[in-house]
Amino acid sequence: GLYSETEALLTRGGGMGAGAWYATQKPSGTRKGGISSFCFNSPTHMFLARDPDKRNRERYGELEVGEPREIEELTMHLPQYHWLYINRTGPYFAEVGA
């Protein structure tokens, strides 16, 4: 029920220093009323887990950070409940665990 407010924050809030954290499963938008496509346009912080689906891993090149093969290699060896953290401003990579 907060689609309009969220859309306003994502489209106009950056100019006023506002920001938002979103936890999403994959970078794609949904129909109106769901997750706005604007929350996928410029992520700074990303957390990737081990993904056995090769088609998903092949999309790492779309992240436009680092080398897709390097990201695939790092994620394939992550233990359960661990993620590869990527900060685009560096880019910086780190392994984080729960």
Short mmCIF file of C-alpha atoms in Angstrom, two decimals:
data_model
loop_
_atom_site.label_atom_id
_atom_site.label_comp_id
_atom_site.label_asym_id
_atom_site.label_seq_id
_atom_site.Cartn_x
_atom_site.Cartn_y
_atom_site.Cartn_z
CA GLY A 1 0.00 0.00 0.00
CA LEU A 2 3.02 2.35 -0.11
CA TYR A 3 3.81 2.15 -3.81
CA SER A 4 3.26 5.87 -4.53
CA GLU A 5 5.31 6.98 -1.52
CA THR A 6 8.13 4.59 -2.37
CA GLU A 7 8.15 5.69 -5.99
CA ALA A 8 8.40 9.33 -4.87
CA LEU A 9 11.35 8.53 -2.59
CA LEU A 10 13.18 6.65 -5.34
CA THR A 11 12.58 9.20 -8.07
CA ARG A 12 12.90 12.48 -6.16
CA GLY A 13 14.47 11.65 -2.82
CA GLY A 14 18.07 11.35 -4.01
CA GLY A 15 18.23 15.06 -4.81
CA MET A 16 17.36 15.77 -1.19
CA GLY A 17 19.85 13.31 0.28
CA ALA A 18 17.29 10.59 0.98
CA GLY A 19 18.02 6.95 0.35
CA ALA A 20 16.47 3.53 0.76
CA TRP A 21 17.67 -0.01 1.40
CA TYR A 22 15.90 -2.76 -0.50
CA ALA A 23 16.35 -6.51 -0.17
CA THR A 24 15.30 -8.10 -3.43
CA GLN A 25 15.86 -11.49 -4.97
CA LYS A 26 16.84 -10.46 -8.46
CA PRO A 27 17.19 -7.21 -10.37
CA SER A 28 13.89 -6.94 -12.23
CA GLY A 29 10.84 -4.83 -11.69
CA THR A 30 7.29 -6.01 -11.15
CA ARG A 31 3.85 -4.78 -12.15
CA LYS A 32 2.60 -1.56 -10.60
CA GLY A 33 1.80 -2.14 -6.97
CA GLY A 34 4.89 -4.27 -6.44
CA ILE A 35 8.55 -3.31 -6.40
CA SER A 36 9.39 -0.24 -8.44
CA SER A 37 11.88 -0.68 -11.27
CA PHE A 38 13.63 2.44 -9.95
CA CYS A 39 15.07 0.47 -7.02
CA PHE A 40 17.24 -1.49 -9.49
CA ASN A 41 18.69 1.37 -11.50
CA SER A 42 21.86 2.06 -9.49
CA PRO A 43 22.62 -0.33 -6.65
CA THR A 44 25.71 0.48 -4.62
CA HIS A 45 25.74 -2.47 -2.22
CA MET A 46 25.09 -6.00 -3.44
CA PHE A 47 25.05 -9.34 -1.64
CA LEU A 48 25.36 -12.46 -3.80
CA ALA A 49 25.00 -16.00 -2.49
CA ARG A 50 26.11 -19.28 -4.04
CA ASP A 51 23.82 -19.97 -6.99
CA PRO A 52 23.87 -23.40 -8.65
CA ASP A 53 21.89 -22.09 -11.67
CA LYS A 54 24.39 -21.33 -14.44
CA ARG A 55 21.92 -19.04 -16.23
CA ASN A 56 21.79 -16.79 -13.17
CA ARG A 57 25.58 -16.77 -12.83
CA GLU A 58 25.97 -15.78 -16.49
CA ARG A 59 24.14 -12.53 -15.68
CA TYR A 60 26.93 -11.32 -13.35
CA GLY A 61 28.35 -9.38 -16.32
CA GLU A 62 25.26 -7.17 -16.16
CA LEU A 63 26.40 -5.91 -12.73
CA GLU A 64 29.15 -3.94 -14.49
CA VAL A 65 31.57 -4.39 -11.62
CA GLY A 66 34.67 -6.57 -11.56
CA GLU A 67 35.05 -9.59 -13.82
CA PRO A 68 32.01 -11.87 -14.20
CA ARG A 69 34.21 -15.00 -14.01
CA GLU A 70 35.82 -13.75 -10.80
CA ILE A 71 32.42 -13.12 -9.20
CA GLU A 72 31.21 -16.56 -10.32
CA GLU A 73 34.30 -18.24 -8.87
CA LEU A 74 34.02 -16.40 -5.56
CA THR A 75 30.33 -17.19 -5.13
CA MET A 76 30.64 -20.87 -6.08
CA HIS A 77 32.92 -21.51 -3.11
CA LEU A 78 30.88 -19.68 -0.47
CA PRO A 79 29.76 -21.77 2.51
CA GLN A 80 26.11 -21.89 3.50
CA TYR A 81 24.83 -18.60 5.02
CA HIS A 82 27.71 -16.61 3.50
CA TRP A 83 27.48 -13.93 0.81
CA LEU A 84 29.82 -12.04 -1.44
CA TYR A 85 29.41 -8.35 -0.62
CA ILE A 86 30.17 -5.96 -3.48
CA ASN A 87 30.44 -2.21 -3.01
CA ARG A 88 30.46 -0.54 -6.42
CA THR A 89 32.25 2.61 -5.28
CA GLY A 90 35.57 0.75 -5.09
CA PRO A 91 34.78 -1.75 -6.29
CA TYR A 92 35.29 -3.60 -3.02
CA PHE A 93 34.61 -7.28 -2.41
CA ALA A 94 34.22 -9.04 0.93
CA GLU A 95 32.82 -12.30 2.22
CA VAL A 96 30.22 -11.93 4.96
CA GLY A 97 28.54 -14.63 7.01
CA ALA A 98 25.54 -14.96 9.22
#
